[in-house]
CSV table of C-alpha atoms in Angstrom, one decimal:
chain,number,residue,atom,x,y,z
J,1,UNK,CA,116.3,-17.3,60.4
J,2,UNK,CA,113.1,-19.3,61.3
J,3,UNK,CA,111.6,-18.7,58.0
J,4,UNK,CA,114.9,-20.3,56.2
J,5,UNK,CA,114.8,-23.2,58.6
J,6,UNK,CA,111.2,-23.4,57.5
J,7,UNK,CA,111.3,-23.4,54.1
J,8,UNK,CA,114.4,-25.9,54.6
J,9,UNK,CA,112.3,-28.3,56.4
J,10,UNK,CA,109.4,-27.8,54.1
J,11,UNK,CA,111.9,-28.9,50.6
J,12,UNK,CA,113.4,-31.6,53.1
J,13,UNK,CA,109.8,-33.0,53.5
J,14,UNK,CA,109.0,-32.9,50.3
J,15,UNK,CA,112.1,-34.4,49.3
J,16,UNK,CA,111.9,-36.7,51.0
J,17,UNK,CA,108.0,-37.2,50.1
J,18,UNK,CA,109.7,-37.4,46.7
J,19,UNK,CA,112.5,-40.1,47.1
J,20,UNK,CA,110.3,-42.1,49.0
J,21,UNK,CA,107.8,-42.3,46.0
J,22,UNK,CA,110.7,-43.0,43.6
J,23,UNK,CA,111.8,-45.5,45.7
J,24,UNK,CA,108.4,-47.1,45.8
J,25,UNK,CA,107.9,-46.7,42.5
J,26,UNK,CA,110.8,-48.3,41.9
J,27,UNK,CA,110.2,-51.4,44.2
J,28,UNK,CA,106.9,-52.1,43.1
J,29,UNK,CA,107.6,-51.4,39.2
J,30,UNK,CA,111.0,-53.8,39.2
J,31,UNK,CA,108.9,-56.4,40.9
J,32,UNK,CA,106.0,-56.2,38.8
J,33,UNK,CA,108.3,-56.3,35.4
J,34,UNK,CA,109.7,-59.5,36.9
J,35,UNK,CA,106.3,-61.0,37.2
J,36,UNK,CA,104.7,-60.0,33.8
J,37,UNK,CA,108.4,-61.1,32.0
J,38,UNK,CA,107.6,-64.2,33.8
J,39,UNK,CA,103.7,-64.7,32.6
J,40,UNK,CA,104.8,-64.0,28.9
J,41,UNK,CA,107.6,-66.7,29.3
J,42,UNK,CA,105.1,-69.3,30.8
J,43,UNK,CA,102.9,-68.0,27.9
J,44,UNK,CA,104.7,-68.6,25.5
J,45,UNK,CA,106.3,-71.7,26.9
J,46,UNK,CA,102.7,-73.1,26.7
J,47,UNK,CA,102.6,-72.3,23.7
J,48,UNK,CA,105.7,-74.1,22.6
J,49,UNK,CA,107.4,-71.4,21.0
J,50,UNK,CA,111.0,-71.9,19.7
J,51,UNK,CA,113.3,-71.8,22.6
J,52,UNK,CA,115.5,-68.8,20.5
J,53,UNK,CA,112.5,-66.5,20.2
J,54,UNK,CA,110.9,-67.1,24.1
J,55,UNK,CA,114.7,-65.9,25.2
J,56,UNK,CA,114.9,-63.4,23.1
J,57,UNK,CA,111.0,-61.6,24.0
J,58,UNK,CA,112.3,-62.5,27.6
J,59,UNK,CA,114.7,-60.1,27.0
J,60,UNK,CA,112.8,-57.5,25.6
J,61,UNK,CA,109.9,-57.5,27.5
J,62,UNK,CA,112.5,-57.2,30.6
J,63,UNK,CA,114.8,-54.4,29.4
J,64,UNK,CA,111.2,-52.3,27.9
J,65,UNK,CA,109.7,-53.0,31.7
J,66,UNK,CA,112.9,-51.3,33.2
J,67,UNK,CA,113.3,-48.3,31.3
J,68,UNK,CA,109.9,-47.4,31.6
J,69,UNK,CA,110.1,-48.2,35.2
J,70,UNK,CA,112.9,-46.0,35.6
J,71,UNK,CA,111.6,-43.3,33.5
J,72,UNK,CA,108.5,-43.2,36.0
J,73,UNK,CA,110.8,-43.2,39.1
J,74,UNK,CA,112.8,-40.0,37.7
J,75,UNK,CA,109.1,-38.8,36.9
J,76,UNK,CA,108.6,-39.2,40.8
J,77,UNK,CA,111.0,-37.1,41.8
J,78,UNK,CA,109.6,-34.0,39.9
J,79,UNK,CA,112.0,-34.4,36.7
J,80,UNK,CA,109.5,-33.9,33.5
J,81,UNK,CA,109.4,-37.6,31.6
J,82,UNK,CA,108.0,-36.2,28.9
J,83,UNK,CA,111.2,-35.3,27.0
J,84,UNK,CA,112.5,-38.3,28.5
J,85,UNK,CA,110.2,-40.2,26.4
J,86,UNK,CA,111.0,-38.2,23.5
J,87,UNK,CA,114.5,-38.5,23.8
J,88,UNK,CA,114.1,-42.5,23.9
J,89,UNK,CA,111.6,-42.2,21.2
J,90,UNK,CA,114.1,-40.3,18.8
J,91,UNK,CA,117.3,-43.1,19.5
J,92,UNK,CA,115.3,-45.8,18.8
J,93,UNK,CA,113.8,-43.8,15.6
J,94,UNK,CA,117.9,-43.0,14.5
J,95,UNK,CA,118.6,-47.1,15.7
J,96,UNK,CA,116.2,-48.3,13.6
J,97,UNK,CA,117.0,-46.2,10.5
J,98,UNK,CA,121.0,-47.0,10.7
J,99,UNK,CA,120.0,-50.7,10.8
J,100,UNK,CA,117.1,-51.0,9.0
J,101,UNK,CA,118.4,-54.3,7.0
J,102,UNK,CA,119.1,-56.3,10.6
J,103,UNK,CA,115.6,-54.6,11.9
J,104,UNK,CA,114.6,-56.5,8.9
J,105,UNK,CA,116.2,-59.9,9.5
J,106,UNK,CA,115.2,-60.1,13.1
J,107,UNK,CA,111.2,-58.9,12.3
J,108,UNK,CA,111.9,-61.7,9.2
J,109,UNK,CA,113.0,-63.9,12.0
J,110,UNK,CA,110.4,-63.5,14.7
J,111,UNK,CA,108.0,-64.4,11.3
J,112,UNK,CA,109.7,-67.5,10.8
J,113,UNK,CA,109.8,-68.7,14.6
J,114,UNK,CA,105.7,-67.4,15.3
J,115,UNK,CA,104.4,-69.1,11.9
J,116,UNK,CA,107.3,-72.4,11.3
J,117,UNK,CA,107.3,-72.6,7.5
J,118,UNK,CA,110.2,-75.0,8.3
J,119,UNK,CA,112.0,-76.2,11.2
J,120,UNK,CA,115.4,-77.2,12.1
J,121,UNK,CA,115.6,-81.3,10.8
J,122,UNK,CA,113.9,-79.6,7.1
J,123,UNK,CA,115.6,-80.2,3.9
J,124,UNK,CA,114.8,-77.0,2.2
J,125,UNK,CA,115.3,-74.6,-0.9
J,126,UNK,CA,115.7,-70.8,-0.8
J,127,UNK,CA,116.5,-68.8,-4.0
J,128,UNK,CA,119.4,-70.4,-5.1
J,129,UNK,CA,120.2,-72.2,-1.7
J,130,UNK,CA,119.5,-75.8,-1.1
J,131,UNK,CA,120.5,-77.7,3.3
J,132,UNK,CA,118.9,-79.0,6.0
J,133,UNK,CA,118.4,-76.6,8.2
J,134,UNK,CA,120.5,-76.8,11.6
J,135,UNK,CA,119.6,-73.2,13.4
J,136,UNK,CA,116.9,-70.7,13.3
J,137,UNK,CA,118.4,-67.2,14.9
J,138,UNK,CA,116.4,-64.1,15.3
J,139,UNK,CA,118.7,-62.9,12.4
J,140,UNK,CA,119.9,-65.8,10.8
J,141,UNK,CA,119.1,-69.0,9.3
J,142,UNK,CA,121.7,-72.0,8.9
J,143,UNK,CA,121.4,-74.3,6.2
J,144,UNK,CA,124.0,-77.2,6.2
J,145,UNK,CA,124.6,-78.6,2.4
J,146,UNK,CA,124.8,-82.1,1.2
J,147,UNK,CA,128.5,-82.0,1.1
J,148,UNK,CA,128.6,-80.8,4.2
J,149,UNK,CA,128.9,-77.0,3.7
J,150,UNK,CA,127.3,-74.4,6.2
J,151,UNK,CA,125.4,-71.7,4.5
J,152,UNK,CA,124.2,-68.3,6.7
J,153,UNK,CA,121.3,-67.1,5.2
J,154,UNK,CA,119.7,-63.9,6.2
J,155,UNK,CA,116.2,-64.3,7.5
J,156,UNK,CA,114.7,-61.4,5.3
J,157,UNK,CA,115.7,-63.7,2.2
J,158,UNK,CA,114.0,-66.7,3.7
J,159,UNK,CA,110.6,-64.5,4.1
J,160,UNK,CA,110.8,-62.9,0.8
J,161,UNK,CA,111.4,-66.1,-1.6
J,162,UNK,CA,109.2,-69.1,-2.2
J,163,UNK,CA,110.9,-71.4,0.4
J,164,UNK,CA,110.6,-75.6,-1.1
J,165,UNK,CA,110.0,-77.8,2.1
J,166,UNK,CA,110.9,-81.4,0.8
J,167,UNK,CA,111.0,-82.7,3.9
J,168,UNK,CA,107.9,-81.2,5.7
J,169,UNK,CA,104.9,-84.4,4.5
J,170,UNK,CA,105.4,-87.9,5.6
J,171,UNK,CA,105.4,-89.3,2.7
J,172,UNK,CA,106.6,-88.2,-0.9
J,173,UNK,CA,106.1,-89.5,-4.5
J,174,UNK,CA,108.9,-90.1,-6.4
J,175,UNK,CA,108.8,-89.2,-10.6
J,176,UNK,CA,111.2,-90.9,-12.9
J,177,UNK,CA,110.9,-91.3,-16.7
J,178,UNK,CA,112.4,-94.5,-18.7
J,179,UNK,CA,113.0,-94.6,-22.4
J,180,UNK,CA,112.3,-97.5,-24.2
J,181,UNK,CA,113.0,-98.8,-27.9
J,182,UNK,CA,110.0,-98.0,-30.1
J,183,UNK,CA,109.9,-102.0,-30.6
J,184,UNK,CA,109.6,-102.7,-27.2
J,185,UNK,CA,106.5,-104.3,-25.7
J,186,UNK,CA,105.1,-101.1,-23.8
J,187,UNK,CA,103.1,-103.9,-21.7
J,188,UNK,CA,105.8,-105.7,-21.0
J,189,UNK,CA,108.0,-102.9,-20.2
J,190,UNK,CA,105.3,-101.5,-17.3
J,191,UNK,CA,104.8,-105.0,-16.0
J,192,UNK,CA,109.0,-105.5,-15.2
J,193,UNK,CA,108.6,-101.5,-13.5
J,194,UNK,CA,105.6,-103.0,-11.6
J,195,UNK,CA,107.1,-105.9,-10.5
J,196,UNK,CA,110.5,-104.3,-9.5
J,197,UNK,CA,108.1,-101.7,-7.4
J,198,UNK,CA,106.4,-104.7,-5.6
J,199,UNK,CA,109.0,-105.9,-4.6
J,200,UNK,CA,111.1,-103.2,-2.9
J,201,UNK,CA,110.0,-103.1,0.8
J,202,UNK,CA,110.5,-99.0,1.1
J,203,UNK,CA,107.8,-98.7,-1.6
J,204,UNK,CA,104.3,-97.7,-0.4
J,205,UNK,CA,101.4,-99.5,-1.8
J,206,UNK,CA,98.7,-97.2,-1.0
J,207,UNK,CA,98.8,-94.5,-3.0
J,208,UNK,CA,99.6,-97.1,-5.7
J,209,UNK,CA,101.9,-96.2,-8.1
J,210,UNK,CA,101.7,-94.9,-11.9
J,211,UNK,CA,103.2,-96.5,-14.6
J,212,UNK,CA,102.3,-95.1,-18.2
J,213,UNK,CA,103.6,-93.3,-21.6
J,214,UNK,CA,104.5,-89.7,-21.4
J,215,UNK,CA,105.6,-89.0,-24.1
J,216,UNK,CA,107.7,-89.7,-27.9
J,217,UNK,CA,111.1,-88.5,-28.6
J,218,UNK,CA,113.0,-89.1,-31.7
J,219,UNK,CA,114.2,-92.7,-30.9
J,220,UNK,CA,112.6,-93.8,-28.3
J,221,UNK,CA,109.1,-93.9,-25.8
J,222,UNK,CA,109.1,-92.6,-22.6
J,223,UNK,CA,107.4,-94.5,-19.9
J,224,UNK,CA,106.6,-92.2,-16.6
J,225,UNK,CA,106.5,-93.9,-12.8
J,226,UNK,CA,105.0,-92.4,-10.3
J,227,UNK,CA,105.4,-94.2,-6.8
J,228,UNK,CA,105.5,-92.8,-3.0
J,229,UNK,CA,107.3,-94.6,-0.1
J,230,UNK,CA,108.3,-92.4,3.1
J,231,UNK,CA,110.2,-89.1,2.6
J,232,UNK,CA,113.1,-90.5,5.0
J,233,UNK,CA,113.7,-93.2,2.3
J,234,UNK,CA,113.2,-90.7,-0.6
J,235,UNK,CA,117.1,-90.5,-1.8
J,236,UNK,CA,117.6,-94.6,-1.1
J,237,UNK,CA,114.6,-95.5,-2.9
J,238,UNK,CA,115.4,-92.9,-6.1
J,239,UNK,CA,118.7,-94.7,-6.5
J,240,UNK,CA,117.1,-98.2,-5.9
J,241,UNK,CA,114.5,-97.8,-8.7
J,242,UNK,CA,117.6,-96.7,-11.1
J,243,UNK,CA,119.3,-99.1,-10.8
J,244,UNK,CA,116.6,-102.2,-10.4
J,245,UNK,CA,114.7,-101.2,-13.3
J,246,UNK,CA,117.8,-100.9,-15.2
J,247,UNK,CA,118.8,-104.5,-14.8
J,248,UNK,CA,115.6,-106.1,-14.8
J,249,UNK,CA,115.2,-104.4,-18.6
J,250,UNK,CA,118.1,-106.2,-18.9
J,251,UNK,CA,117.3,-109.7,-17.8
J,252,UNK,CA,113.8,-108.8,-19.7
J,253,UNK,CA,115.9,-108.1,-23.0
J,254,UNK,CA,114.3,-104.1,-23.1
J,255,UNK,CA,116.6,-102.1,-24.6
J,256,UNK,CA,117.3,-98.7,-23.8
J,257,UNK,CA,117.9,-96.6,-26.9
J,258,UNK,CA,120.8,-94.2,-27.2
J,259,UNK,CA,122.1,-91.6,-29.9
J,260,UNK,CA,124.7,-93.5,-32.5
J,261,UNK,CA,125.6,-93.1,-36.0
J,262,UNK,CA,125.4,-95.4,-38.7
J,263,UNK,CA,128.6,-95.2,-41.5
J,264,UNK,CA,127.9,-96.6,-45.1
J,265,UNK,CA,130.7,-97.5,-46.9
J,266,UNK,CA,130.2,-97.6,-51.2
J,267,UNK,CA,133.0,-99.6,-52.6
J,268,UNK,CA,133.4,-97.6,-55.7
């Protein structure tokens, strides 16, 4: 009987020795997770990271801490971790396989938020997708369209296509080609461009703009400007010059040339 209270006592001890460990563990482990989730936050925070991505490493960071935190308390109380571990190790393998194209889209998106190829204010092209863009999720990206139509692209497409920042400079050169008459004077014709192109206050004058032929076609001369004012003024500007140089080739007499045909009548 003495020996069965003694061996009792001695796997109450050690019990007990156990449980208190876990329990340590476990204190000490849950605190500690809270402080290094904390450091990366500050980190990152210093770092001025997107806002979407700091949240969502917060909660990764947290939620690995824990399980491994728990893991080791179970550990403590004499369970083997070791298939634990392999256990976790084969779910996440099986979780990452049955959604390998959204593992794709968030690594896509933690790509975009770490390196900023755009950011949300951007007016930007994707494959065939054109919008400013409003959000950056870890999965998604929203573009909003001209007329006002919200596109969800997945992030993987935005890392995998040549992506067209027009919005990312200050400043941005506008490119528009006239056509003239082939009896027009050329000189004449670039001094009315330059004029109308001094005179518009969005214009910048430094770079200073380019006015000259590019090229012939059948009935008429092309005349190329080349002029940068701010990109916020880009789509004001574009509409301006269209529209000023078009009348002041008026008032100047330039004609524009355009397809017709001529009929011949022979009286017979």
């Amino acid at each position: 009987m003495e020996q069965v209270i003694d061996f009792l006592i001695t796997k109450g001890l050690e019990l007990g020795e156990k449980c208190f460990s876990a329990i340590l563990v476990l204190v000490i482990g849950l605190y500690l997770s809270q402080f290094v989730t904390k450091f990366v936050v500050k980190a990152m925070n210093r770092a001025k990271i997107e806002l979407t991505l700091i949240s969502f490493v917060r909660s990764v960071v947290s939620s690995g801490l824990k399980v491994v935190v728990i893991i080791s308390a179970i550990g403590a109380l004499g369970f083997p971790t070791a298939s634990l571990f392999a256990i976790f190790g084969t779910a996440g393998a099986a979780l990452a396989l049955g959604f390998k194209d959204n593992l794709s889209n968030f690594v896509s998106g933690i790509i975009i938020l770490f390196t900023k190829p755009f950011m949300a204010g951007d007016y930007i092209e994707v494959n065939q997708f054109a919008g400013t863009v409003k959000e950056i999720q870890v999965m998604f990206t929203v573009l909003n369209t001209i007329d006002n139509k919200r596109i969800v692209v997945p992030n993987s497409q935005m890392t995998q296509n040549i992506i067209v920042n027009s919005t990312h400079e200050e400043h941005r050169r506008l490119e528009l080609i006239f056509d003239v008459a082939y009896d027009a004077d050329i000189e004449k014709v670039k001094a009315v461009i330059h004029d109308v192109i001094l005179s518009h206050p969005k214009a910048l004058k430094n770079p200073e703009p380019l006015i000259r032929v590019s090229g012939y076609k059948e009935s008429s001369v092309q005349v190329l400007l080349r002029a940068w004012c701010e990109n916020d003024d880009f789509v004001d500007f574009r509409f301006d010059m269209l529209e000023q140089v078009k009348a002041a080739f008026d008032k100047e007499g330039i004609k524009i040339p355009f397809n017709q045909l001529d009929v011949t009548l022979k009286a017979n």
